[in-house]
PDB file of C-alpha atoms in Angstrom:
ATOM      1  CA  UNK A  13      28.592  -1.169  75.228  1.00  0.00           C
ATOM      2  CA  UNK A  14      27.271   0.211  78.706  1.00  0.00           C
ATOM      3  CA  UNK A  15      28.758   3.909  77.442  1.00  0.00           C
ATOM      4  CA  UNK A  16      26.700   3.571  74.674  1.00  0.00           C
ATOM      5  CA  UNK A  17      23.882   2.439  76.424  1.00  0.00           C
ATOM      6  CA  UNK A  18      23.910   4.984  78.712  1.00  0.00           C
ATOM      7  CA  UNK A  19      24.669   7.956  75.753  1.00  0.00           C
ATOM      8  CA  UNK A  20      21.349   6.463  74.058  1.00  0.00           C
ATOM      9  CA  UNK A  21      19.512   6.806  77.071  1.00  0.00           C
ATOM     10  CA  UNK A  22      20.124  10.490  77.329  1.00  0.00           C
ATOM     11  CA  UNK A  23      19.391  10.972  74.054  1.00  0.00           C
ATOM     12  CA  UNK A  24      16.185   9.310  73.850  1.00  0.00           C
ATOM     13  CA  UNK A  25      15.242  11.647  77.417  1.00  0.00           C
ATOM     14  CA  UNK A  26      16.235  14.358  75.703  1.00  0.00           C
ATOM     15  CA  UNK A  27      13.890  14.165  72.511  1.00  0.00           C
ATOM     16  CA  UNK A  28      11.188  13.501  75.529  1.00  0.00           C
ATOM     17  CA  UNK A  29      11.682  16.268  76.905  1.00  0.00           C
ATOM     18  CA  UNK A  30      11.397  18.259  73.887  1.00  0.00           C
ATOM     19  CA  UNK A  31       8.984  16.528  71.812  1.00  0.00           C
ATOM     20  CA  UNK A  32       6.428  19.522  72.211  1.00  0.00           C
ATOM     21  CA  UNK A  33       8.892  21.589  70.407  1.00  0.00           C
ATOM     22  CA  UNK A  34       9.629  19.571  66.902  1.00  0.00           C
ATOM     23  CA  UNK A  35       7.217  21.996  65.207  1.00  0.00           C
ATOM     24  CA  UNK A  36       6.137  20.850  61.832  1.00  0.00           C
ATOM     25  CA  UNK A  37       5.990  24.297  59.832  1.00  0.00           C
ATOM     26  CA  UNK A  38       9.073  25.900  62.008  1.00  0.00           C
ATOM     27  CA  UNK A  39      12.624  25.091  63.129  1.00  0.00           C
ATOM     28  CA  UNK A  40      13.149  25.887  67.105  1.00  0.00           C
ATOM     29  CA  UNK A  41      16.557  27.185  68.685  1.00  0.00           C
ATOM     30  CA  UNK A  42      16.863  23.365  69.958  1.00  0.00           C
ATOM     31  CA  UNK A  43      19.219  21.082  67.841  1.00  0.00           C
ATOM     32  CA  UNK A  44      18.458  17.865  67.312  1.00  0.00           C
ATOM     33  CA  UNK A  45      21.055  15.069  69.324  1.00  0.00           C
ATOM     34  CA  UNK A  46      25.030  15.337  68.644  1.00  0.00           C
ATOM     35  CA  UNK A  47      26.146  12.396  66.431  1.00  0.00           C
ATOM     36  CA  UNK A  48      22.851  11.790  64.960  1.00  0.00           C
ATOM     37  CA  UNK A  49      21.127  11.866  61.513  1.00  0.00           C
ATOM     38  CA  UNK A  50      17.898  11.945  60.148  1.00  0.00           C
ATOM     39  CA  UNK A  51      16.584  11.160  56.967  1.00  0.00           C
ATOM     40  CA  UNK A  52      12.940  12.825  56.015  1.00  0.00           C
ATOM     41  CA  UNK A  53      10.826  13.011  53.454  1.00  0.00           C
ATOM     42  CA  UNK A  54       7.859  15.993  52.828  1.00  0.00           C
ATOM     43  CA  UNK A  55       5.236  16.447  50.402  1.00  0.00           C
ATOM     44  CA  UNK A  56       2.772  19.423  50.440  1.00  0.00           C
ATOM     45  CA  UNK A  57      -0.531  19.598  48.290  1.00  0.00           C
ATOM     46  CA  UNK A  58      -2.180  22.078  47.420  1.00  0.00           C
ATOM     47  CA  UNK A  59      -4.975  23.458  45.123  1.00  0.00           C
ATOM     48  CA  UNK A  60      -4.446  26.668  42.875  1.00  0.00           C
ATOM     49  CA  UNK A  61      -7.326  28.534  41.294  1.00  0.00           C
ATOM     50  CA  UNK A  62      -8.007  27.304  37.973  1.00  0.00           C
ATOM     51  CA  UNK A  63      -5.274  25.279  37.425  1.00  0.00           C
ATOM     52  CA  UNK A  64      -4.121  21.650  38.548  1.00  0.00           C
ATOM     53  CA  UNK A  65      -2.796  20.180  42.140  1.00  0.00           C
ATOM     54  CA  UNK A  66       0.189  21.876  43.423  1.00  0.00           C
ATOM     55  CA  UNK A  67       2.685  19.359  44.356  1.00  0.00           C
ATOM     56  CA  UNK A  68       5.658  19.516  46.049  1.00  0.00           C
ATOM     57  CA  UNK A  69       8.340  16.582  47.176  1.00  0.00           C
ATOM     58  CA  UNK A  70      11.308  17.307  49.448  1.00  0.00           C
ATOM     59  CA  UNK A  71      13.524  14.605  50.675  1.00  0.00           C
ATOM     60  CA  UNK A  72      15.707  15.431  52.927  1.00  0.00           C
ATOM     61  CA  UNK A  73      18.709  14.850  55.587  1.00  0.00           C
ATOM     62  CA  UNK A  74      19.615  16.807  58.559  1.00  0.00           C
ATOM     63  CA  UNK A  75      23.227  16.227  60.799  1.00  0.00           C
ATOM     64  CA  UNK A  76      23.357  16.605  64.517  1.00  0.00           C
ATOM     65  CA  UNK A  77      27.118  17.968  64.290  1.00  0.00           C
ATOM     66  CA  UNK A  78      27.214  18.545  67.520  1.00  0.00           C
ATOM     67  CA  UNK A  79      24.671  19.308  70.371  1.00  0.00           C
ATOM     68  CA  UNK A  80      25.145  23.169  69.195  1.00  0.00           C
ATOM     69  CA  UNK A  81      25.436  22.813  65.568  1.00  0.00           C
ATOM     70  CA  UNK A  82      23.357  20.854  62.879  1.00  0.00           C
ATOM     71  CA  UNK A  83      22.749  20.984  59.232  1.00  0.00           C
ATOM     72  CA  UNK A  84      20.166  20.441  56.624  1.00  0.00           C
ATOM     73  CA  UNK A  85      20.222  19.970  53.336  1.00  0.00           C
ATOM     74  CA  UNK A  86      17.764  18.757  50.349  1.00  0.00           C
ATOM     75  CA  UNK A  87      15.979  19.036  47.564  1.00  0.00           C
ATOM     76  CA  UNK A  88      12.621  19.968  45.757  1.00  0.00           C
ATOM     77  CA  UNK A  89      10.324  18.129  43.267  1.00  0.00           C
ATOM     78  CA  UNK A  90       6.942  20.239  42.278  1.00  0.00           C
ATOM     79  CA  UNK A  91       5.107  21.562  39.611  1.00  0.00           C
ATOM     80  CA  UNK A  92       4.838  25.023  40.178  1.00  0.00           C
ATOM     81  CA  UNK A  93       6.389  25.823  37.042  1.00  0.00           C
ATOM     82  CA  UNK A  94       5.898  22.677  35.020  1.00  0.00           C
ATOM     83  CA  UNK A  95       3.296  20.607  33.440  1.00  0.00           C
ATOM     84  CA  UNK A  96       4.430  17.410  35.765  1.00  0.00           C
ATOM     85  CA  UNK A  97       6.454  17.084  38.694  1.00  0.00           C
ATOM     86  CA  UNK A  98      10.065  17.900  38.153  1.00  0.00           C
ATOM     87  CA  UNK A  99      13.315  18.350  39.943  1.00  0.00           C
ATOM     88  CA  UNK A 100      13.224  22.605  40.797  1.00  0.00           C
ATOM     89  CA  UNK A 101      16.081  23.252  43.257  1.00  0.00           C
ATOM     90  CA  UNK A 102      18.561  22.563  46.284  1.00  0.00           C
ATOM     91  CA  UNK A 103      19.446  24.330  49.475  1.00  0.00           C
ATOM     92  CA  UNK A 104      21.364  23.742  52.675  1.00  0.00           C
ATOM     93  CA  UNK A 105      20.461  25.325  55.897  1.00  0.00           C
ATOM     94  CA  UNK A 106      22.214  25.435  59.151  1.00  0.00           C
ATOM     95  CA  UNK A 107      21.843  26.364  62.524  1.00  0.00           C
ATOM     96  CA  UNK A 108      24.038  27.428  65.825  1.00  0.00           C
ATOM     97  CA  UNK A 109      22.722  27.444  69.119  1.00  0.00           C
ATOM     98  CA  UNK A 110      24.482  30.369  71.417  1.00  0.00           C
ATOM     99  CA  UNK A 111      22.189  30.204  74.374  1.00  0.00           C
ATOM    100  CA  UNK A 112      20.864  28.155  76.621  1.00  0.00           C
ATOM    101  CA  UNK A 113      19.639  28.391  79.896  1.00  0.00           C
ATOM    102  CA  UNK A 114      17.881  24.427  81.359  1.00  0.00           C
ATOM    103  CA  UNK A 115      16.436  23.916  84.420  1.00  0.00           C
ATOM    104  CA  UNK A 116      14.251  20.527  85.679  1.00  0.00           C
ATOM    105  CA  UNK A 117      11.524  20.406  82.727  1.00  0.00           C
ATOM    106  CA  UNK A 118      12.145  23.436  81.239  1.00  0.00           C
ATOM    107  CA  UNK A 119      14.362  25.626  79.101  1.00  0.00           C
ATOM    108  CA  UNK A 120      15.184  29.046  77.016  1.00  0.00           C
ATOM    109  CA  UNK A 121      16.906  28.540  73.932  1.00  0.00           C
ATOM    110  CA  UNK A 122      18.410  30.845  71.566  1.00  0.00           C
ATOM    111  CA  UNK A 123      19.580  30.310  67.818  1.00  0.00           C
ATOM    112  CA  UNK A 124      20.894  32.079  64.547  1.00  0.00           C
ATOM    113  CA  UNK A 125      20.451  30.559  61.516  1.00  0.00           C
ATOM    114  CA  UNK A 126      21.257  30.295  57.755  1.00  0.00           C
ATOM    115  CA  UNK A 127      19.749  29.091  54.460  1.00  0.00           C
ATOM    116  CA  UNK A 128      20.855  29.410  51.135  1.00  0.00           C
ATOM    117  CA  UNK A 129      18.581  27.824  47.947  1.00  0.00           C
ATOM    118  CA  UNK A 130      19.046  27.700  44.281  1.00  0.00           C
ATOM    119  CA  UNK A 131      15.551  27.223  42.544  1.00  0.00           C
ATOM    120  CA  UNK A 132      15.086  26.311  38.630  1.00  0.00           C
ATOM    121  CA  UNK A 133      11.612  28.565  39.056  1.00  0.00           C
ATOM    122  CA  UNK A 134      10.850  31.685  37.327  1.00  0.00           C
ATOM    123  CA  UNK A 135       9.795  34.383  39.672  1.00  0.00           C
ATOM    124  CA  UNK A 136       6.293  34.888  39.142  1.00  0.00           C
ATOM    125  CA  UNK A 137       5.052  35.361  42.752  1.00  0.00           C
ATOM    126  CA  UNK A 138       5.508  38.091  45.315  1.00  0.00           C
ATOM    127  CA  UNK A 139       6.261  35.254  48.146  1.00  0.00           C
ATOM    128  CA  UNK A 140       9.557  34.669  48.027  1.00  0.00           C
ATOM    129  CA  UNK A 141      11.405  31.019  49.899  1.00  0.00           C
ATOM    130  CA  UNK A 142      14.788  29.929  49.596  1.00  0.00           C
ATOM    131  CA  UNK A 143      13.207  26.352  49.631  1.00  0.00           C
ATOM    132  CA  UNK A 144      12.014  25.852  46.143  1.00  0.00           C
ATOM    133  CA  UNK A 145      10.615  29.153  45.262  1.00  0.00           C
ATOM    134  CA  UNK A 146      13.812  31.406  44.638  1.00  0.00           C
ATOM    135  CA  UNK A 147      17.650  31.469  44.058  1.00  0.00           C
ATOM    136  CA  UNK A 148      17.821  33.193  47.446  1.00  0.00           C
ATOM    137  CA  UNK A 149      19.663  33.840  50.900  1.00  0.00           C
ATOM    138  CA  UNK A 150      17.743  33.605  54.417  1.00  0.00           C
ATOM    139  CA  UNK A 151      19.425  34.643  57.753  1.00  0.00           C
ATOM    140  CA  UNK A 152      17.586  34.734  61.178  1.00  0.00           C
ATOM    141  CA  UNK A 153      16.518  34.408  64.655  1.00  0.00           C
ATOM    142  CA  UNK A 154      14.944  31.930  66.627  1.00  0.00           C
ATOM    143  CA  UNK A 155      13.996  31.965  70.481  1.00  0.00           C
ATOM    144  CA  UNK A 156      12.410  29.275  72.196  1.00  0.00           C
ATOM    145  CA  UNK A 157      10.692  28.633  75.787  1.00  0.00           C
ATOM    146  CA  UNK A 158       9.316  25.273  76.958  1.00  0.00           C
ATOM    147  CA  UNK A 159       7.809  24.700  80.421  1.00  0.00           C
ATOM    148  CA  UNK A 160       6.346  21.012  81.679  1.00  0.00           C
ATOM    149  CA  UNK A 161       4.188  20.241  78.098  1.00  0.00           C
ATOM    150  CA  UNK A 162       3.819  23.611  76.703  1.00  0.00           C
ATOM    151  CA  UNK A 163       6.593  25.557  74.147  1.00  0.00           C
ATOM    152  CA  UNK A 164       6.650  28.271  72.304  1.00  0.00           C
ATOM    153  CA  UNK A 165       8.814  30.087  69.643  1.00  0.00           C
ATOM    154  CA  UNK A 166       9.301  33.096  67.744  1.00  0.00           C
ATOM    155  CA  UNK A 167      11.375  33.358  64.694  1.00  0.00           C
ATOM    156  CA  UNK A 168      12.668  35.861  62.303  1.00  0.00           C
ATOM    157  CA  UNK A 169      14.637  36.246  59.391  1.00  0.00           C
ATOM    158  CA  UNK A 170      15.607  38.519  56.444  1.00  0.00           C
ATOM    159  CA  UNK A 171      15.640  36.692  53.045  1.00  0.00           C
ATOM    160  CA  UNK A 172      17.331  38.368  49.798  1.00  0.00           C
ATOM    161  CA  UNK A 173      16.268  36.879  46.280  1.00  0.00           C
ATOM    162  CA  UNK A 174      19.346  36.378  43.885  1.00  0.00           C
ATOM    163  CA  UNK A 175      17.559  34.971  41.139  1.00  0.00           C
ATOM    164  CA  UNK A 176      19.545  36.460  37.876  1.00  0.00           C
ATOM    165  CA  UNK A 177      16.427  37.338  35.941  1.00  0.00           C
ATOM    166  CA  UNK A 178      14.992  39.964  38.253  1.00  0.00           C
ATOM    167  CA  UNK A 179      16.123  42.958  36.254  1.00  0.00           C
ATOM    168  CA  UNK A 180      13.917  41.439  33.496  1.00  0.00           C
ATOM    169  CA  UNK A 181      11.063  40.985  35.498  1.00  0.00           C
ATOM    170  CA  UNK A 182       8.190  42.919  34.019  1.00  0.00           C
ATOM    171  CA  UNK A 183       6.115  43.841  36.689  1.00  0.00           C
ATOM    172  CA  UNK A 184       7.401  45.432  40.424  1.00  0.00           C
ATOM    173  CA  UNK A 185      10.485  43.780  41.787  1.00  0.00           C
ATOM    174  CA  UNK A 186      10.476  41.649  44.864  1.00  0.00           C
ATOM    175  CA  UNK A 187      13.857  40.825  46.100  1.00  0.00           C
ATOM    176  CA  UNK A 188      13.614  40.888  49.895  1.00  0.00           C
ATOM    177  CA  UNK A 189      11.416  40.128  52.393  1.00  0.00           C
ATOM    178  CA  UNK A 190      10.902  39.815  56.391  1.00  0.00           C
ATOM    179  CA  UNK A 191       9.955  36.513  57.616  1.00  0.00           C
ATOM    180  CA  UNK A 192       8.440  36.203  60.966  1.00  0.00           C
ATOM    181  CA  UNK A 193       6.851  33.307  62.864  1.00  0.00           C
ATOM    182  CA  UNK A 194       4.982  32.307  66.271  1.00  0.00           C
ATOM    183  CA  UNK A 195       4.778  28.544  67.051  1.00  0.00           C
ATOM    184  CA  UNK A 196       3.335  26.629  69.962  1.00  0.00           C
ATOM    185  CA  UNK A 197       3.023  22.964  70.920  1.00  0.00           C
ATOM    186  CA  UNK A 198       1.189  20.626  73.657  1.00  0.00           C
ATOM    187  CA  UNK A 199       2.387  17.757  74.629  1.00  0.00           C
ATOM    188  CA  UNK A 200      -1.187  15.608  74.405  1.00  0.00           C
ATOM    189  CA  UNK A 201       0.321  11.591  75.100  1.00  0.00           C
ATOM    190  CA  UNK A 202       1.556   9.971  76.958  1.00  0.00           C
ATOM    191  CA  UNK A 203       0.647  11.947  80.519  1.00  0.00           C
ATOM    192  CA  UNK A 204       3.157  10.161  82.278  1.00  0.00           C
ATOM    193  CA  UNK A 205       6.478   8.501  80.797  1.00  0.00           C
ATOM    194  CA  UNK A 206       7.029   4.707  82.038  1.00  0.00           C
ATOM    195  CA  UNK A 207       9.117   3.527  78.504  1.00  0.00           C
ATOM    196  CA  UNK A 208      10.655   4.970  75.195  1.00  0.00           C
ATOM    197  CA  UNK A 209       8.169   2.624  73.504  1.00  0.00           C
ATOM    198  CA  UNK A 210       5.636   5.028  74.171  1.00  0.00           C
ATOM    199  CA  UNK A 211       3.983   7.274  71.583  1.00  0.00           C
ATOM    200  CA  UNK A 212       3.712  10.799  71.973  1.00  0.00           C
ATOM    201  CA  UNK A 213       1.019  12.690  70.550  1.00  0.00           C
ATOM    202  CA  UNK A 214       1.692  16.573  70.203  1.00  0.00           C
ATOM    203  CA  UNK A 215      -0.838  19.283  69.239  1.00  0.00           C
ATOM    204  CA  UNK A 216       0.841  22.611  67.235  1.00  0.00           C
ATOM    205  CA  UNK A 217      -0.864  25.686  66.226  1.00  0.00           C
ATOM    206  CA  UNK A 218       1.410  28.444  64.180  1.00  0.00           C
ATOM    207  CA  UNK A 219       1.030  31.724  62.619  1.00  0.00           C
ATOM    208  CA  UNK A 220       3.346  32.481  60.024  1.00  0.00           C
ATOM    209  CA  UNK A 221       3.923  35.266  57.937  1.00  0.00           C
ATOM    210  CA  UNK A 222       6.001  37.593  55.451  1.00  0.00           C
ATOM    211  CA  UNK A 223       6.341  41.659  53.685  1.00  0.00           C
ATOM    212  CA  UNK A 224       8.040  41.804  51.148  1.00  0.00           C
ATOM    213  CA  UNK A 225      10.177  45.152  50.136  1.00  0.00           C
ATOM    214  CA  UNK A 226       9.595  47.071  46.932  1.00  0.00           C
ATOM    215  CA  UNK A 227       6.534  45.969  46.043  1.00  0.00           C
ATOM    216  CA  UNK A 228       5.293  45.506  49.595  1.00  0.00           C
ATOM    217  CA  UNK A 229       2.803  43.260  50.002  1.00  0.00           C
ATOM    218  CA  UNK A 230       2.121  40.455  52.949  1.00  0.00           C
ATOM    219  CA  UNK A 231       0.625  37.768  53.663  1.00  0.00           C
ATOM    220  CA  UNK A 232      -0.072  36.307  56.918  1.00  0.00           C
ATOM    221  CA  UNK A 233      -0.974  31.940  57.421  1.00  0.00           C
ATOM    222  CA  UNK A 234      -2.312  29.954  60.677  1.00  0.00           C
ATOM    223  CA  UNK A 235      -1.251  26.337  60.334  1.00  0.00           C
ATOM    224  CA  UNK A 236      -2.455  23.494  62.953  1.00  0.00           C
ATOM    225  CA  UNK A 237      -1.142  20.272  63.217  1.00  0.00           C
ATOM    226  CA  UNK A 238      -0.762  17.152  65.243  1.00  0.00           C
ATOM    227  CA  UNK A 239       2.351  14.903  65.654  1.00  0.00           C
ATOM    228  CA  UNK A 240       2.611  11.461  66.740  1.00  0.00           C
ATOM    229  CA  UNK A 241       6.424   9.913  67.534  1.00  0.00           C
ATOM    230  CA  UNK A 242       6.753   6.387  67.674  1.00  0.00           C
ATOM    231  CA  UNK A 243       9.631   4.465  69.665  1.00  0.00           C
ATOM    232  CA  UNK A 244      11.558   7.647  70.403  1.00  0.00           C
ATOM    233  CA  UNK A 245      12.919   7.817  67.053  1.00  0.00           C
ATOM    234  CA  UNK A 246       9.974   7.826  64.159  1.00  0.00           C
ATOM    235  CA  UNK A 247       8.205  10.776  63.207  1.00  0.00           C
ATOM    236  CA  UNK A 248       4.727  11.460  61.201  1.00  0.00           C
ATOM    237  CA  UNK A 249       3.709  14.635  60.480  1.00  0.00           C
ATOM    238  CA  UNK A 250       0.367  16.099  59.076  1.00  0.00           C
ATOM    239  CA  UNK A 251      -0.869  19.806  59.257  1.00  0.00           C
ATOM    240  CA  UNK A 252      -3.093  22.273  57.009  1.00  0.00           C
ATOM    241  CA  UNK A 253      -1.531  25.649  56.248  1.00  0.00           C
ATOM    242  CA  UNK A 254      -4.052  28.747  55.126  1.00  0.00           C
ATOM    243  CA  UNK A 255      -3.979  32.294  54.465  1.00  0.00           C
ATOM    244  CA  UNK A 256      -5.893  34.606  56.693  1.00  0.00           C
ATOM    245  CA  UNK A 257      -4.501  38.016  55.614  1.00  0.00           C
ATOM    246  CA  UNK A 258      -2.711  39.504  53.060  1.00  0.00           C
ATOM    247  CA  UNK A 259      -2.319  41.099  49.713  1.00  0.00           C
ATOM    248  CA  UNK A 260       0.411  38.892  48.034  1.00  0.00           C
ATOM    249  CA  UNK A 261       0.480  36.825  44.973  1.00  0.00           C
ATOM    250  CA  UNK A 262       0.668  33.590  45.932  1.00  0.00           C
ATOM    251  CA  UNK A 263       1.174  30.449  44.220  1.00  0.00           C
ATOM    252  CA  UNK A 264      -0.778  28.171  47.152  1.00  0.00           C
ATOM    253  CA  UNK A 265      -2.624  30.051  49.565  1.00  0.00           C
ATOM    254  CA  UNK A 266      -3.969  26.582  50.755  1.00  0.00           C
ATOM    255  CA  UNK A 267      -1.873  23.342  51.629  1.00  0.00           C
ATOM    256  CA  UNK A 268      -1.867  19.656  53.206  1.00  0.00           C
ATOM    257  CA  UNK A 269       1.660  19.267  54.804  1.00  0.00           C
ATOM    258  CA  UNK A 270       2.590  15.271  54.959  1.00  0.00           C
ATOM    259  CA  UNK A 271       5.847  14.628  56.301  1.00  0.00           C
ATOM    260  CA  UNK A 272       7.361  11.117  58.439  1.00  0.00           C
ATOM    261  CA  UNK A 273      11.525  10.840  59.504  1.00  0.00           C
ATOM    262  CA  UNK A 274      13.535   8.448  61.323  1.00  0.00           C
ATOM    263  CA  UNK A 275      16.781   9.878  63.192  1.00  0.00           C
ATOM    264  CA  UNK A 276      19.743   7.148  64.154  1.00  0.00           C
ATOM    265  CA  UNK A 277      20.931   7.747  66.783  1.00  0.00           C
ATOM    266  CA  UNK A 278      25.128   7.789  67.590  1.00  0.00           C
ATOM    267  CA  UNK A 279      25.431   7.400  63.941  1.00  0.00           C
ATOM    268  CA  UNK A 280      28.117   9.476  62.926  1.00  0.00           C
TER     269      UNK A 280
END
């Protein structure tokens, strides 16, 4: 009992300690605990010209394997092809951490990672996900820095579309793309820890992007958002994603993000 005790402890430090670096639109080179699991839930609405509401569900778990290794995997409800909401695809995405260099309240992380996503979807759009959009395959980069109550990280990845019905795609083929991505958070609450209880507010601002290849067009997105974390373990999400550049077709070039999870801690 006082092992565990003490194990929970560090784990609940730990997510203090990193709390400015859960981004909401991102993944950072950080895992989350060994031994834990988190279930989560997302929904992002937005409006498309001429048309209805853009809706899209996407429950989720994620698996601390071990304080290097954790997984993801879920699924996706929308109606981007569809009259009503309907089930559209599955993926599972995973991530190693192979660097890490910590000192007192700060760190340098580095981390490769791996998605793969089947998607019901026809592909109508030049932007191109592994998450709903597109039968595809995304491998990448992340590096992360946090210092006292700042962090920031860059990501990168290449993404290749396998959807089957590409060759019979009538206008220009888009089957790979270069994701890229700068995030930063703030730690806002509390300004000085006294107990776990405690909620932490934190502040995000990121730019996110993608070019595709063949047809080559872009499209470049700032999203804010604020976080709040209650008892060390329960998270609420809300940000607003929207385009600021680019020359893409889009689905959704506008979107409310809405997402809570609760990790247990130990659990596995």
């Amino acid at each position: 009992m006082k092992k565990s005790l003490i194990y929970l402890s560090l784990v609940l430090l730990s997510i203090s300690v990193k709390a400015q670096e859960l981004y909401v639109f991102s993944e950072p080179a950080s895992n989350m605990p060994a031994n834990t699991f988190a279930p989560r839930m997302k929904a992002v609405i937005g409006k498309r010209e001429n048309t209805s509401a853009f809706q899209r569900y996407n429950p989720e778990l994620q698996l601390g394997l071990s304080k290097k290794f954790m997984l993801h995997g879920g699924v996706t409800f929308s109606n981007m092809m569809f009259e009503n909401v309907q089930w559209e695809g599955a993926y599972l995405y995973g991530k190693y951490r192979f660097y890490s260099s910590d000192k007192l309240h700060q760190h340098f992380r580095m981390a490769a990672f791996g998605e793969i996503g089947y998607s019901r979807n026809e592909m109508m759009n030049d932007e191109v996900s592994a998450r709903g959009d597109n039968t595809a395959l995304d491998i990448g980069l992340i590096a992360t820095q946090l210092k006292n109550k700042f962090a920031v990280s860059a990501t990168t990845s290449y993404l290749k579309v396998l959807d089957k019905n590409l060759d019979e795609m009538h206008h220009e083929t888009v089957d790979e793309a270069i994701n890229y991505s700068l995030s930063a958070g703030y730690l806002v609450l509390p300004l000085e820890y006294t107990s776990y209880d405690q909620l932490n507010l934190n502040l995000y601002a990121e730019v996110l992007g993608q070019r595709t290849f063949g047809k080559k067009s872009y499209f470049i997105d700032v999203a804010p958002a604020i976080q709040f974390i209650f008892n060390s373990n329960s998270k609420l999400n809300v940000g607003y994603r929207f385009q600021v550049a680019g020359d893409a077709l889009r689905g959704v070039e506008k979107s409310f993000l809405v997402s809570f999870e609760h990790t247990f801690f130990n659990a596995l």
